[in-house]
Amino acid sequence: FFQSPENFCRDLNEMQAGMKYLHCLVARLTAAYQAKKADKGLVDFNDLEHFTLAILSDAQVAAQYRCKFEFIFVDEYQDSNLVQETIINRIKRDDNLFLVGDVKQSIYRFRLADPTLFLAKYERWGQPTGHPQRRIDLSTNFRSRPEIINGVNDIFRQIMSSQCGEIDYDEQ
């Protein structure tokens, strides 16, 4: 933010060749990795996600699965990513989705987890009892003694906010 637009343009132009080369290396590595997996008849978790997404891109198939599942339960929802969210949205109904999560426990950003998906629903689902899209806060824990919970809460109340940690640490 301390450079002129001309300096930014010069920097971008200087980086262009290196970035093109890096892009080429990543594309070649990706192709080689996919070829090795294909040779061995293997798939990884990302492949499974994307195959599922491709299958559910067919509206008829998605409708069949939407009817098939009475309920959809997702644990650790704070660690979901956009591909997983899209899969869920293609097979859920308005009344059969149950999500469990705690954004303070989100640890999978390196796997493209997007805690803002959880936070958006957390904010939006503050509906009254009986509404299909309501939030149920589980703020009591029978396994922890008050001394432990109070100590942890004291620490996190001081260091966690919506600016640092993406959520205000409050009574909820």
PDB file of C-alpha atoms in Angstrom:
ATOM      1  CA  PHE A   1       0.000   0.000   0.000  1.00  0.00           C
ATOM      2  CA  PHE A   2       3.043   2.215   0.061  1.00  0.00           C
ATOM      3  CA  GLN A   3       3.870   1.886  -3.619  1.00  0.00           C
ATOM      4  CA  SER A   4       2.558   3.786  -6.565  1.00  0.00           C
ATOM      5  CA  PRO A   5       0.330   2.007  -9.103  1.00  0.00           C
ATOM      6  CA  GLU A   6       3.209   2.206 -11.577  1.00  0.00           C
ATOM      7  CA  ASN A   7       5.502   0.309  -9.186  1.00  0.00           C
ATOM      8  CA  PHE A   8       2.834  -2.348  -8.640  1.00  0.00           C
ATOM      9  CA  CYS A   9       2.490  -2.802 -12.404  1.00  0.00           C
ATOM     10  CA  ARG A  10       6.262  -3.051 -12.790  1.00  0.00           C
ATOM     11  CA  ASP A  11       6.433  -5.688 -10.027  1.00  0.00           C
ATOM     12  CA  LEU A  12       3.612  -7.700 -11.620  1.00  0.00           C
ATOM     13  CA  ASN A  13       5.294  -7.570 -15.015  1.00  0.00           C
ATOM     14  CA  GLU A  14       8.587  -8.716 -13.495  1.00  0.00           C
ATOM     15  CA  MET A  15       6.854 -11.648 -11.762  1.00  0.00           C
ATOM     16  CA  GLN A  16       4.872 -12.729 -14.810  1.00  0.00           C
ATOM     17  CA  ALA A  17       7.455 -15.120 -16.270  1.00  0.00           C
ATOM     18  CA  GLY A  18       8.130 -16.769 -12.906  1.00  0.00           C
ATOM     19  CA  MET A  19       4.416 -17.142 -12.182  1.00  0.00           C
ATOM     20  CA  LYS A  20       3.791 -18.703 -15.599  1.00  0.00           C
ATOM     21  CA  TYR A  21       6.599 -21.169 -14.944  1.00  0.00           C
ATOM     22  CA  LEU A  22       5.220 -21.978 -11.467  1.00  0.00           C
ATOM     23  CA  HIS A  23       1.772 -22.536 -12.991  1.00  0.00           C
ATOM     24  CA  CYS A  24       3.295 -24.906 -15.555  1.00  0.00           C
ATOM     25  CA  LEU A  25       5.122 -26.872 -12.824  1.00  0.00           C
ATOM     26  CA  VAL A  26       1.958 -27.216 -10.736  1.00  0.00           C
ATOM     27  CA  ALA A  27      -0.057 -28.325 -13.792  1.00  0.00           C
ATOM     28  CA  ARG A  28       2.596 -30.939 -14.677  1.00  0.00           C
ATOM     29  CA  LEU A  29       2.775 -32.196 -11.092  1.00  0.00           C
ATOM     30  CA  THR A  30      -1.017 -32.453 -10.944  1.00  0.00           C
ATOM     31  CA  ALA A  31      -1.139 -34.378 -14.225  1.00  0.00           C
ATOM     32  CA  ALA A  32       1.648 -36.741 -13.095  1.00  0.00           C
ATOM     33  CA  TYR A  33      -0.075 -37.321  -9.736  1.00  0.00           C
ATOM     34  CA  GLN A  34      -3.423 -38.048 -11.437  1.00  0.00           C
ATOM     35  CA  ALA A  35      -1.695 -40.427 -13.887  1.00  0.00           C
ATOM     36  CA  LYS A  36       0.041 -42.337 -11.067  1.00  0.00           C
ATOM     37  CA  LYS A  37      -3.240 -42.718  -9.208  1.00  0.00           C
ATOM     38  CA  ALA A  38      -4.986 -43.887 -12.380  1.00  0.00           C
ATOM     39  CA  ASP A  39      -2.207 -46.425 -13.084  1.00  0.00           C
ATOM     40  CA  LYS A  40      -2.680 -47.902  -9.625  1.00  0.00           C
ATOM     41  CA  GLY A  41      -6.467 -47.623  -9.640  1.00  0.00           C
ATOM     42  CA  LEU A  42      -6.436 -45.289  -6.653  1.00  0.00           C
ATOM     43  CA  VAL A  43      -8.428 -42.239  -5.668  1.00  0.00           C
ATOM     44  CA  ASP A  44      -7.907 -39.821  -2.829  1.00  0.00           C
ATOM     45  CA  PHE A  45     -10.435 -37.979  -0.707  1.00  0.00           C
ATOM     46  CA  ASN A  46     -10.481 -34.939  -3.020  1.00  0.00           C
ATOM     47  CA  ASP A  47     -11.213 -37.217  -5.972  1.00  0.00           C
ATOM     48  CA  LEU A  48     -14.159 -38.734  -4.111  1.00  0.00           C
ATOM     49  CA  GLU A  49     -15.527 -35.277  -3.314  1.00  0.00           C
ATOM     50  CA  HIS A  50     -15.292 -34.156  -6.926  1.00  0.00           C
ATOM     51  CA  PHE A  51     -16.710 -37.415  -8.336  1.00  0.00           C
ATOM     52  CA  THR A  52     -19.648 -37.032  -5.949  1.00  0.00           C
ATOM     53  CA  LEU A  53     -20.137 -33.440  -7.014  1.00  0.00           C
ATOM     54  CA  ALA A  54     -20.092 -34.455 -10.678  1.00  0.00           C
ATOM     55  CA  ILE A  55     -22.665 -37.194 -10.094  1.00  0.00           C
ATOM     56  CA  LEU A  56     -24.937 -34.830  -8.169  1.00  0.00           C
ATOM     57  CA  SER A  57     -24.690 -32.219 -10.937  1.00  0.00           C
ATOM     58  CA  ASP A  58     -27.400 -34.239 -12.676  1.00  0.00           C
ATOM     59  CA  ALA A  59     -30.661 -32.815 -11.281  1.00  0.00           C
ATOM     60  CA  GLN A  60     -32.460 -36.175 -11.509  1.00  0.00           C
ATOM     61  CA  VAL A  61     -29.740 -37.984  -9.581  1.00  0.00           C
ATOM     62  CA  ALA A  62     -29.658 -35.252  -6.935  1.00  0.00           C
ATOM     63  CA  ALA A  63     -33.463 -35.513  -6.599  1.00  0.00           C
ATOM     64  CA  GLN A  64     -33.217 -39.286  -6.107  1.00  0.00           C
ATOM     65  CA  TYR A  65     -30.727 -38.831  -3.282  1.00  0.00           C
ATOM     66  CA  ARG A  66     -32.773 -35.989  -1.807  1.00  0.00           C
ATOM     67  CA  CYS A  67     -35.687 -38.429  -1.477  1.00  0.00           C
ATOM     68  CA  LYS A  68     -33.506 -41.305  -0.285  1.00  0.00           C
ATOM     69  CA  PHE A  69     -32.164 -39.764   2.933  1.00  0.00           C
ATOM     70  CA  GLU A  70     -34.592 -39.263   5.785  1.00  0.00           C
ATOM     71  CA  PHE A  71     -31.984 -37.249   7.696  1.00  0.00           C
ATOM     72  CA  ILE A  72     -28.505 -35.899   6.995  1.00  0.00           C
ATOM     73  CA  PHE A  73     -26.216 -35.492   9.987  1.00  0.00           C
ATOM     74  CA  VAL A  74     -22.915 -33.628   9.637  1.00  0.00           C
ATOM     75  CA  ASP A  75     -20.481 -33.604  12.542  1.00  0.00           C
ATOM     76  CA  GLU A  76     -17.557 -31.158  12.767  1.00  0.00           C
ATOM     77  CA  TYR A  77     -19.346 -28.899  10.286  1.00  0.00           C
ATOM     78  CA  GLN A  78     -16.934 -26.054  11.054  1.00  0.00           C
ATOM     79  CA  ASP A  79     -14.337 -27.984   9.030  1.00  0.00           C
ATOM     80  CA  SER A  80     -16.464 -28.308   5.887  1.00  0.00           C
ATOM     81  CA  ASN A  81     -15.354 -26.813   2.608  1.00  0.00           C
ATOM     82  CA  LEU A  82     -17.256 -25.374  -0.333  1.00  0.00           C
ATOM     83  CA  VAL A  83     -17.267 -28.672  -2.266  1.00  0.00           C
ATOM     84  CA  GLN A  84     -18.772 -30.494   0.723  1.00  0.00           C
ATOM     85  CA  GLU A  85     -21.271 -27.667   1.242  1.00  0.00           C
ATOM     86  CA  THR A  86     -22.361 -27.936  -2.395  1.00  0.00           C
ATOM     87  CA  ILE A  87     -22.801 -31.706  -2.070  1.00  0.00           C
ATOM     88  CA  ILE A  88     -24.916 -31.241   1.063  1.00  0.00           C
ATOM     89  CA  ASN A  89     -27.023 -28.556  -0.604  1.00  0.00           C
ATOM     90  CA  ARG A  90     -27.751 -30.830  -3.554  1.00  0.00           C
ATOM     91  CA  ILE A  91     -29.124 -33.676  -1.418  1.00  0.00           C
ATOM     92  CA  LYS A  92     -30.711 -31.939   1.581  1.00  0.00           C
ATOM     93  CA  ARG A  93     -34.304 -30.902   1.987  1.00  0.00           C
ATOM     94  CA  ASP A  94     -35.576 -27.974   4.028  1.00  0.00           C
ATOM     95  CA  ASP A  95     -36.343 -30.206   7.011  1.00  0.00           C
ATOM     96  CA  ASN A  96     -33.741 -32.968   7.222  1.00  0.00           C
ATOM     97  CA  LEU A  97     -30.333 -31.392   7.849  1.00  0.00           C
ATOM     98  CA  PHE A  98     -28.668 -31.506  11.283  1.00  0.00           C
ATOM     99  CA  LEU A  99     -25.266 -29.840  11.656  1.00  0.00           C
ATOM    100  CA  VAL A 100     -22.955 -30.001  14.662  1.00  0.00           C
ATOM    101  CA  GLY A 101     -19.920 -27.818  15.061  1.00  0.00           C
ATOM    102  CA  ASP A 102     -17.871 -25.369  17.064  1.00  0.00           C
ATOM    103  CA  VAL A 103     -15.936 -22.760  15.108  1.00  0.00           C
ATOM    104  CA  LYS A 104     -13.407 -22.542  17.949  1.00  0.00           C
ATOM    105  CA  GLN A 105     -12.357 -26.090  17.033  1.00  0.00           C
ATOM    106  CA  SER A 106     -11.796 -25.478  13.321  1.00  0.00           C
ATOM    107  CA  ILE A 107      -8.356 -26.845  12.418  1.00  0.00           C
ATOM    108  CA  TYR A 108      -8.503 -27.925   8.778  1.00  0.00           C
ATOM    109  CA  ARG A 109      -7.876 -24.740   6.784  1.00  0.00           C
ATOM    110  CA  PHE A 110      -4.956 -26.504   5.109  1.00  0.00           C
ATOM    111  CA  ARG A 111      -7.610 -28.816   3.595  1.00  0.00           C
ATOM    112  CA  LEU A 112      -9.622 -25.767   2.481  1.00  0.00           C
ATOM    113  CA  ALA A 113     -12.049 -25.896   5.408  1.00  0.00           C
ATOM    114  CA  ASP A 114     -14.104 -22.708   5.419  1.00  0.00           C
ATOM    115  CA  PRO A 115     -15.392 -21.875   8.922  1.00  0.00           C
ATOM    116  CA  THR A 116     -17.368 -18.956   7.476  1.00  0.00           C
ATOM    117  CA  LEU A 117     -19.864 -21.550   6.153  1.00  0.00           C
ATOM    118  CA  PHE A 118     -20.529 -22.538   9.772  1.00  0.00           C
ATOM    119  CA  LEU A 119     -20.585 -18.937  10.977  1.00  0.00           C
ATOM    120  CA  ALA A 120     -23.122 -17.882   8.333  1.00  0.00           C
ATOM    121  CA  LYS A 121     -25.527 -20.579   9.487  1.00  0.00           C
ATOM    122  CA  TYR A 122     -24.782 -19.856  13.132  1.00  0.00           C
ATOM    123  CA  GLU A 123     -25.873 -16.250  12.604  1.00  0.00           C
ATOM    124  CA  ARG A 124     -28.800 -17.036  10.292  1.00  0.00           C
ATOM    125  CA  TRP A 125     -30.246 -19.965  12.248  1.00  0.00           C
ATOM    126  CA  GLY A 126     -31.080 -18.116  15.447  1.00  0.00           C
ATOM    127  CA  GLN A 127     -34.751 -19.025  14.915  1.00  0.00           C
ATOM    128  CA  PRO A 128     -37.428 -19.787  17.501  1.00  0.00           C
ATOM    129  CA  THR A 129     -38.142 -23.294  18.749  1.00  0.00           C
ATOM    130  CA  GLY A 130     -40.074 -25.358  16.219  1.00  0.00           C
ATOM    131  CA  HIS A 131     -38.572 -23.665  13.157  1.00  0.00           C
ATOM    132  CA  PRO A 132     -36.741 -26.181  10.909  1.00  0.00           C
ATOM    133  CA  GLN A 133     -33.709 -23.889  10.644  1.00  0.00           C
ATOM    134  CA  ARG A 134     -33.031 -23.166  14.256  1.00  0.00           C
ATOM    135  CA  ARG A 135     -29.884 -23.165  16.303  1.00  0.00           C
ATOM    136  CA  ILE A 136     -29.560 -25.175  19.486  1.00  0.00           C
ATOM    137  CA  ASP A 137     -26.687 -23.929  21.610  1.00  0.00           C
ATOM    138  CA  LEU A 138     -25.160 -26.687  23.718  1.00  0.00           C
ATOM    139  CA  SER A 139     -23.515 -24.526  26.332  1.00  0.00           C
ATOM    140  CA  THR A 140     -23.348 -27.024  29.169  1.00  0.00           C
ATOM    141  CA  ASN A 141     -20.916 -29.888  29.353  1.00  0.00           C
ATOM    142  CA  PHE A 142     -21.466 -32.703  31.857  1.00  0.00           C
ATOM    143  CA  ARG A 143     -17.884 -33.957  31.436  1.00  0.00           C
ATOM    144  CA  SER A 144     -16.085 -30.801  32.610  1.00  0.00           C
ATOM    145  CA  ARG A 145     -15.827 -29.370  36.073  1.00  0.00           C
ATOM    146  CA  PRO A 146     -16.728 -25.689  36.486  1.00  0.00           C
ATOM    147  CA  GLU A 147     -13.120 -24.857  37.454  1.00  0.00           C
ATOM    148  CA  ILE A 148     -11.844 -26.116  34.079  1.00  0.00           C
ATOM    149  CA  ILE A 149     -14.576 -24.485  32.014  1.00  0.00           C
ATOM    150  CA  ASN A 150     -14.193 -21.168  33.868  1.00  0.00           C
ATOM    151  CA  GLY A 151     -10.414 -21.201  33.384  1.00  0.00           C
ATOM    152  CA  VAL A 152     -10.650 -21.962  29.668  1.00  0.00           C
ATOM    153  CA  ASN A 153     -13.396 -19.374  29.227  1.00  0.00           C
ATOM    154  CA  ASP A 154     -11.302 -16.716  30.992  1.00  0.00           C
ATOM    155  CA  ILE A 155      -8.391 -17.301  28.623  1.00  0.00           C
ATOM    156  CA  PHE A 156     -10.420 -17.447  25.410  1.00  0.00           C
ATOM    157  CA  ARG A 157     -12.624 -14.477  26.352  1.00  0.00           C
ATOM    158  CA  GLN A 158      -9.426 -12.388  26.361  1.00  0.00           C
ATOM    159  CA  ILE A 159      -7.850 -13.701  23.157  1.00  0.00           C
ATOM    160  CA  MET A 160     -10.766 -14.587  20.885  1.00  0.00           C
ATOM    161  CA  SER A 161     -12.944 -12.109  19.015  1.00  0.00           C
ATOM    162  CA  SER A 162     -14.620 -11.797  15.637  1.00  0.00           C
ATOM    163  CA  GLN A 163     -11.484  -9.987  14.430  1.00  0.00           C
ATOM    164  CA  CYS A 164      -9.158 -12.700  15.776  1.00  0.00           C
ATOM    165  CA  GLY A 165     -10.712 -16.163  15.580  1.00  0.00           C
ATOM    166  CA  GLU A 166     -13.781 -15.184  13.556  1.00  0.00           C
ATOM    167  CA  ILE A 167     -16.253 -15.326  16.461  1.00  0.00           C
ATOM    168  CA  ASP A 168     -16.794 -13.393  19.667  1.00  0.00           C
ATOM    169  CA  TYR A 169     -16.225 -15.604  22.674  1.00  0.00           C
ATOM    170  CA  ASP A 170     -19.314 -14.986  24.772  1.00  0.00           C
ATOM    171  CA  GLU A 171     -21.795 -16.889  26.956  1.00  0.00           C
ATOM    172  CA  GLN A 172     -23.200 -18.764  23.918  1.00  0.00           C
TER     173      GLN A 172
END
